[in-house]
Each structure stands twice: as C-alpha cells, then as structure tokens.
Amino acid sequence: MEVVHHHSAFLLPPAPAGHRTSLSYALVVLNQRLPRFAPLLWQHANLRLCADGGANRVFDEMPALFPDEEADVIRNRYKPDVIKGDMDSIRSEVMDFYIKLGTKVVDESHDQDTTDLHKCVSFIRDFTSDLDKSRLCILVAGALGGRFDHEIGNINVLCRFKNMRIILISDDCLIHLLPEGKSHEIHILPSVVGPHCGLIPIGMPSKSTTTTGLQWNINGAEMHFGGLISTSNIAKEDIVTVHSDSDLLWTISIKKPQDRLQIVIWDPNDGSENKENLHILITYLPIFPVVGTAISRIFHHGEEDCHSDEPNSPHNNGILVVDSHG
C-alpha cells in the first residue's frame, strides 16, 4: 500500500540549499485576514497567486507585519505573480498598482460556477508540468474563518482536486485531505503545531478507520456525521498514522507565539547548556529577518558555534529563541 508522508515544514524558515524538502510550494492568498506568518509562506513559495480580493489583503496587511519599514517597500517586495478570480472584490487602485509591477491579471468573471480558489488551483495545475505535480504542495492562506459557506467551498476544493496536495491555513489551524486507500504518516512538529487535532469523514461515511499516535486512537471503527467523528483529539506522538476506506479531513492546531516562545539568555562560552538539547524554534521569525536567518542556520545545520556573522544577531549577545515546551 502506498505510504503518503505529510509535513508542516512550511511553518519553519526555508532550509539552506541541499537541506530542503523535496516538495515545491505554491501559495494562494484568499480574501481573509493574513495569518501572522504570511511572509514565511511567501518565502517558501515558488509561485504566488492572489484570489481576487486576496490582493487587497496583501496590499493592506502585509506592511503591518513590518512596522519598521516603508509600506511601499513591502508592497514592492511582496508582489504576487498572478491575480485571478471573478474580480468582484479587488479594488481598482490595488489592481493598477500590481499591474505596474508586472503581475499577471486573469479575469474570469464569466465563470460563476467555480470559486476563486478553484480558479487559482486550476491555474497552478495547468501551470505545473506533469513531472513536478507529484512534488507540488499548494498552501492556501486565509482559507478558514469568516463566512461558513466560504469555508465549505474551500473544503470542497480539497475534494475536487483530491489528487493534489492542498493545505488550508489560518492563524489557528490547518486542514488537508487524507485520500482513501492510502497509508498516511503525519509528521508532527510539536514546536509549531498541535496538540489538538481531528479526523473528519468527508463526502461519505468511513466504514473502517485505524490510527496510531493519538491520545484517543481509532481501531477499525466506523465514522460518520450523526455518529462518531474524531474531534478534540490530541497528537501524542511525533508521527500519527491514519488508514481509512474513505476520504478524511485532517486538522491540527497551529500554536500561537505565546504558546511557543521563550527567551533563554545563554553565554556560548559558559558551557553550562547542552546545545544538542536545545530545540530551536524559528517559526515566528520571518517578521524579524536577521534573527530568522541566524537561527535558521543553526537549526538546519546543528552548528556547534552559535556565533553569528549578522551584525545585530541575538546570537552575538548569547540570546536564543527556543521551544517553550521543549
């Protein structure tokens, strides 16, 4: 049976070349509030699309994540490659701004049978070669929260494109599809996600679902609405395995900064700390590029020397950001 591996590495700063995941990311921004880690998702993506009014969100809200920089500097830096949709939400001045920067605008106002997310996923599918589709993962920012009918429409896109990796993301959680008939291994990064999670049958009842790695595992049980579904579960292991005879939605919480961060004052020359046991957390640092660069280097290389050549790096002052639960 095919084993499918699922990761949340996109919530960590990109690894240096040669250490990166085999996945290739595309980002779709919808017309909901940007998650606080939107710059990090942007950094991971090779292709960035705004679904109609998602362009307003990037234009208005991305500068607020960089309060020490000029708004237009940020707007020029975070320029979408494509804006696509029925164009009933994007403001004219936002469209004009990005067109002048070279963004491609695809007006599909004639198509009222599909959502803007569906239109963007279709564009990415057609844009990507068959060779690369097996490595493609689409991150959808602003997919959850707001109107419930919009959320259901976004979940329906997961089912319409069930052979593509698509992850719906908000500030609070992520959701993706676990297609039936495969063995799924979900690799938990406890510094950034969990522990709260759920497995929900979608489209049809599951006659048999089996899991490992959860506080309340399922052992061949049937799941359906009106009966058993697994919500408010807890991820207990670093790997959660799932096998089901029908499609399931997997959801897991994304930790807030106050749940994840603490500052440790550490003298690298003191020798009192075991550096190998420091689980360095770097997910909230795209807003602070110098810090993120310095800590990412250590996280991905496991360097013994914590000194950084970045002039304002906290490592030169012996400050590390680490997992508060580690």
Coordinates of C-alpha atoms in Angstrom, one line a residue:
M1 CA 0.0 0.0 0.0
E2 CA 1.3 3.5 -0.9
V3 CA 2.5 5.5 2.1
V4 CA 2.0 9.2 1.9
H5 CA 4.0 11.5 4.2
H6 CA 2.7 14.8 5.5
H7 CA 4.8 17.6 7.0
S8 CA 4.4 21.1 8.3
A9 CA 7.9 22.2 7.3
F10 CA 6.4 25.3 5.6
L11 CA 5.9 26.7 9.2
L12 CA 9.7 26.7 9.6
P13 CA 12.0 29.1 7.7
P14 CA 13.3 27.5 4.4
A15 CA 16.3 25.3 4.9
P16 CA 19.6 26.1 3.1
A17 CA 20.0 24.7 -0.4
G18 CA 20.8 21.0 -0.2
H19 CA 18.8 20.5 3.0
R20 CA 15.3 21.4 1.7
T21 CA 12.2 19.3 1.5
S22 CA 11.5 17.6 -1.8
L23 CA 8.2 19.5 -2.1
S24 CA 7.7 22.5 -4.3
Y25 CA 5.2 25.1 -2.8
A26 CA 2.7 27.4 -4.4
L27 CA 0.8 30.0 -2.4
V28 CA -2.8 31.2 -2.8
V29 CA -3.9 34.2 -0.7
L30 CA -7.7 34.4 -0.2
N31 CA -9.7 37.4 0.9
Q32 CA -9.5 36.8 4.6
R33 CA -7.1 38.3 7.2
L34 CA -3.5 37.3 6.6
P35 CA -2.0 34.9 9.1
R36 CA 0.8 36.3 11.1
F37 CA 3.3 34.0 9.4
A38 CA 2.2 35.0 5.8
P39 CA 5.8 36.3 5.0
L40 CA 7.1 32.8 5.8
L41 CA 4.6 31.1 3.5
W42 CA 5.5 33.7 0.8
Q43 CA 9.2 32.9 1.2
H44 CA 8.6 29.1 0.7
A45 CA 6.5 29.5 -2.4
N46 CA 7.9 29.4 -6.0
L47 CA 4.6 30.7 -7.4
R48 CA 2.3 33.2 -5.6
L49 CA -1.3 33.9 -6.5
C50 CA -3.9 36.2 -5.1
A51 CA -7.5 35.1 -5.5
D52 CA -9.3 38.3 -6.4
G53 CA -9.7 40.3 -3.1
G54 CA -6.7 38.4 -1.6
A55 CA -4.7 41.1 -3.4
N56 CA -6.3 43.7 -1.2
R57 CA -5.2 41.7 1.9
V58 CA -1.5 41.6 0.7
F59 CA -1.6 45.3 -0.2
D60 CA -3.2 46.4 3.0
E61 CA -2.0 43.9 5.6
M62 CA 1.5 42.8 4.6
P63 CA 3.1 46.2 5.5
A64 CA 1.6 46.0 9.0
L65 CA 3.8 42.9 9.6
F66 CA 6.8 45.1 9.0
P67 CA 6.1 48.2 11.1
D68 CA 9.7 49.5 10.8
E69 CA 9.7 49.6 7.0
E70 CA 8.0 51.8 4.5
A71 CA 4.7 50.4 3.3
D72 CA 5.6 50.7 -0.4
V73 CA 8.9 48.9 0.1
I74 CA 7.0 46.0 1.5
R75 CA 4.4 46.1 -1.3
N76 CA 7.1 46.0 -3.9
R77 CA 8.8 43.1 -2.1
Y78 CA 5.6 41.1 -1.8
K79 CA 4.3 41.3 -5.3
P80 CA 2.0 38.4 -6.4
D81 CA 2.9 36.6 -9.7
V82 CA -0.8 36.3 -10.6
I83 CA -4.2 37.7 -9.6
K84 CA -7.0 35.5 -10.7
G85 CA -10.8 35.4 -10.0
D86 CA -14.1 37.0 -10.9
M87 CA -12.7 40.4 -9.9
D88 CA -15.7 41.5 -7.9
S89 CA -13.6 42.3 -4.8
I90 CA -10.2 43.6 -5.8
R91 CA -10.0 47.4 -5.6
S92 CA -9.1 49.2 -8.8
E93 CA -6.1 51.0 -7.2
V94 CA -4.7 47.7 -5.9
M95 CA -5.0 46.1 -9.4
D96 CA -3.4 49.1 -11.0
F97 CA -0.5 49.0 -8.5
Y98 CA 0.3 45.4 -9.1
I99 CA -0.1 45.6 -12.9
K100 CA 2.5 48.3 -13.0
L101 CA 4.8 45.9 -11.1
G102 CA 4.3 43.2 -13.7
T103 CA 1.7 41.0 -12.0
K104 CA -0.4 38.9 -14.4
V105 CA -4.2 39.5 -14.0
V106 CA -6.6 36.8 -15.2
D107 CA -10.2 38.0 -15.2
E108 CA -12.6 35.0 -15.1
S109 CA -15.8 37.0 -14.3
H110 CA -17.6 34.9 -17.0
D111 CA -17.2 31.8 -14.7
Q112 CA -19.7 32.0 -11.8
D113 CA -19.8 28.2 -11.3
T114 CA -16.4 27.8 -9.5
T115 CA -14.9 29.7 -6.5
D116 CA -11.9 31.9 -6.8
L117 CA -9.8 29.3 -5.0
H118 CA -10.9 26.7 -7.6
K119 CA -9.8 29.0 -10.4
C120 CA -6.4 29.5 -8.8
V121 CA -5.8 25.8 -8.2
S122 CA -6.8 25.1 -11.8
F123 CA -4.2 27.7 -12.9
I124 CA -1.5 26.1 -10.8
R125 CA -2.4 22.7 -12.0
D126 CA -2.1 23.8 -15.7
F127 CA 1.0 25.9 -15.0
T128 CA 2.9 22.9 -13.4
S129 CA 4.4 20.2 -15.6
D130 CA 3.3 16.6 -15.1
L131 CA 6.8 15.9 -13.8
D132 CA 6.5 18.4 -11.0
K133 CA 2.9 17.7 -9.9
S134 CA 4.0 14.8 -7.6
R135 CA 6.2 17.3 -5.7
L136 CA 3.7 20.1 -5.6
C137 CA 2.0 21.4 -2.4
I138 CA -0.4 24.3 -2.5
L139 CA -0.7 26.4 0.6
V140 CA -3.9 28.4 0.9
A141 CA -3.7 31.4 3.3
G142 CA -6.9 32.9 4.7
A143 CA -8.9 29.7 3.8
L144 CA -10.6 29.4 7.3
G145 CA -12.5 31.9 9.3
G146 CA -15.1 34.3 8.1
R147 CA -18.2 33.1 6.4
F148 CA -19.0 29.4 6.8
D149 CA -20.2 28.9 3.2
H150 CA -16.8 30.2 2.1
E151 CA -15.1 27.7 4.3
I152 CA -17.2 24.8 3.0
G153 CA -16.4 26.0 -0.6
N154 CA -12.7 25.8 0.2
I155 CA -13.0 22.3 1.7
N156 CA -14.9 21.3 -1.4
V157 CA -11.9 22.3 -3.5
L158 CA -9.8 19.8 -1.5
C159 CA -12.3 17.1 -2.7
R160 CA -12.5 18.4 -6.2
F161 CA -8.7 18.2 -6.5
K162 CA -8.1 15.2 -4.2
N163 CA -5.0 14.0 -6.1
M164 CA -3.2 17.3 -5.4
R165 CA -1.7 18.3 -2.0
I166 CA -3.6 21.4 -0.9
I167 CA -3.4 22.7 2.7
L168 CA -5.9 25.2 4.0
I169 CA -4.3 27.5 6.6
S170 CA -5.5 30.1 9.1
D171 CA -3.8 31.7 12.2
D172 CA -5.4 28.9 14.3
C173 CA -5.2 25.7 12.4
L174 CA -4.6 23.9 9.1
I175 CA -6.7 21.3 7.2
H176 CA -5.9 18.9 4.4
L177 CA -7.4 15.8 2.8
L178 CA -6.2 12.3 3.5
P179 CA -7.4 10.4 0.4
E180 CA -8.9 6.9 1.0
G181 CA -7.0 3.7 0.3
K182 CA -3.6 5.0 1.3
S183 CA -1.5 4.8 4.5
H184 CA -0.8 8.3 5.8
E185 CA 2.1 9.3 8.0
I186 CA 1.6 12.7 9.5
H187 CA 4.9 14.1 10.9
I188 CA 4.1 16.3 13.9
L189 CA 6.4 19.3 14.6
P190 CA 5.4 20.0 18.2
S191 CA 7.1 23.3 18.3
V192 CA 4.6 24.7 15.8
V193 CA 1.5 22.6 15.6
G194 CA -0.7 20.6 17.9
P195 CA -1.6 19.1 20.1
H196 CA -5.3 19.5 19.3
C197 CA -6.3 17.7 16.2
G198 CA -9.2 15.9 14.5
L199 CA -10.2 13.4 11.8
I200 CA -13.5 14.0 10.0
P201 CA -15.1 11.9 7.3
I202 CA -15.9 13.9 4.2
G203 CA -18.2 13.0 1.3
M204 CA -19.3 9.7 2.7
P205 CA -19.1 7.6 5.9
S206 CA -15.9 5.8 6.7
K207 CA -16.6 2.1 7.4
S208 CA -13.2 1.5 8.9
T209 CA -10.6 3.9 10.2
T210 CA -7.4 3.0 12.1
T211 CA -4.9 5.4 13.7
T212 CA -1.8 5.4 15.9
G213 CA -0.1 8.2 17.7
L214 CA -3.3 9.9 19.1
Q215 CA -4.5 10.1 22.7
W216 CA -7.8 8.5 21.6
N217 CA -6.9 6.2 18.7
I218 CA -9.4 4.6 16.4
N219 CA -9.2 0.9 15.8
G220 CA -11.2 -0.1 12.8
A221 CA -14.2 2.0 13.8
E222 CA -16.9 3.5 11.6
M223 CA -17.1 7.3 11.4
H224 CA -20.0 9.4 10.0
F225 CA -21.9 12.5 10.8
G226 CA -24.7 11.7 13.2
G227 CA -22.4 9.1 14.8
L228 CA -18.7 9.0 15.7
I229 CA -16.3 11.6 14.4
S230 CA -12.9 12.3 16.0
T231 CA -12.7 15.9 17.1
S232 CA -10.8 17.5 20.1
N233 CA -8.3 14.7 19.8
I234 CA -4.6 15.0 20.9
A235 CA -1.5 14.2 18.9
K236 CA 0.7 12.3 21.4
E237 CA 3.5 11.0 19.1
D238 CA 5.8 12.6 16.6
I239 CA 4.2 10.5 13.9
V240 CA 0.5 10.0 13.6
T241 CA -0.6 7.2 11.2
V242 CA -4.0 7.0 9.5
H243 CA -5.6 4.5 7.3
S244 CA -9.3 4.7 6.1
D245 CA -11.5 3.3 3.5
S246 CA -12.9 6.8 2.7
D247 CA -11.6 10.3 2.4
L248 CA -10.9 12.1 5.7
L249 CA -10.1 15.6 6.7
W250 CA -7.1 16.0 9.0
T251 CA -6.9 19.2 11.1
I252 CA -4.4 20.3 13.7
S253 CA -4.0 23.5 15.7
I254 CA -1.1 25.9 14.9
K255 CA 0.5 27.2 18.1
K256 CA 0.3 30.9 19.0
P257 CA 3.5 32.8 19.7
Q258 CA 2.8 32.9 23.5
D259 CA 2.4 29.1 23.4
R260 CA 5.7 28.6 21.6
L261 CA 8.3 31.2 22.5
Q262 CA 10.5 31.9 25.4
I263 CA 13.8 33.7 25.5
V264 CA 16.9 32.0 27.0
I265 CA 19.8 34.1 27.9
W266 CA 22.9 31.9 27.3
D267 CA 26.6 32.6 27.2
P268 CA 28.0 30.4 24.4
N269 CA 31.3 30.4 26.3
D270 CA 29.8 29.3 29.5
G271 CA 29.4 25.6 28.6
S272 CA 26.6 25.1 31.1
E273 CA 23.9 24.4 28.4
N274 CA 23.8 21.3 26.3
K275 CA 23.4 22.8 22.8
E276 CA 22.4 19.5 21.3
N277 CA 19.3 19.5 23.5
L278 CA 18.1 23.0 22.5
H279 CA 15.2 22.6 20.2
I280 CA 15.4 25.9 18.4
L281 CA 12.1 27.4 17.4
I282 CA 12.1 29.7 14.4
T283 CA 8.5 29.8 13.2
Y284 CA 7.6 33.3 14.3
L285 CA 10.7 35.0 12.9
P286 CA 10.1 35.9 9.3
I287 CA 9.0 39.3 10.7
F288 CA 12.5 39.6 12.0
P289 CA 14.6 38.6 9.1
V290 CA 18.1 38.9 10.7
V291 CA 17.0 36.8 13.7
G292 CA 15.4 34.3 11.4
T293 CA 18.5 34.0 9.3
A294 CA 20.8 33.4 12.2
I295 CA 18.6 30.9 14.0
S296 CA 17.7 29.1 10.8
R297 CA 21.4 28.5 10.1
I298 CA 21.8 26.8 13.5
F299 CA 18.5 24.8 13.3
H300 CA 19.3 23.3 9.9
H301 CA 23.0 22.7 10.3
G302 CA 23.2 21.9 14.1
E303 CA 26.3 24.1 14.3
E304 CA 28.3 23.9 17.5
D305 CA 29.3 27.6 17.2
C306 CA 26.3 29.8 17.9
H307 CA 28.1 33.0 17.0
S308 CA 26.6 34.7 14.0
D309 CA 28.2 37.0 11.5
E310 CA 25.0 39.0 11.3
P311 CA 25.8 42.4 12.9
N312 CA 22.7 42.6 15.0
S313 CA 22.1 39.0 15.6
P314 CA 20.9 38.0 19.1
H315 CA 23.5 35.2 19.0
N316 CA 26.2 37.8 19.4
N317 CA 24.5 38.6 22.7
G318 CA 24.0 35.0 23.7
I319 CA 20.2 35.0 23.2
L320 CA 18.4 32.0 21.7
V321 CA 14.8 31.5 21.0
V322 CA 13.7 28.0 21.9
D323 CA 10.6 25.9 22.2
S324 CA 8.8 26.7 25.5
H325 CA 7.6 23.1 25.6
G326 CA 11.0 21.5 24.8

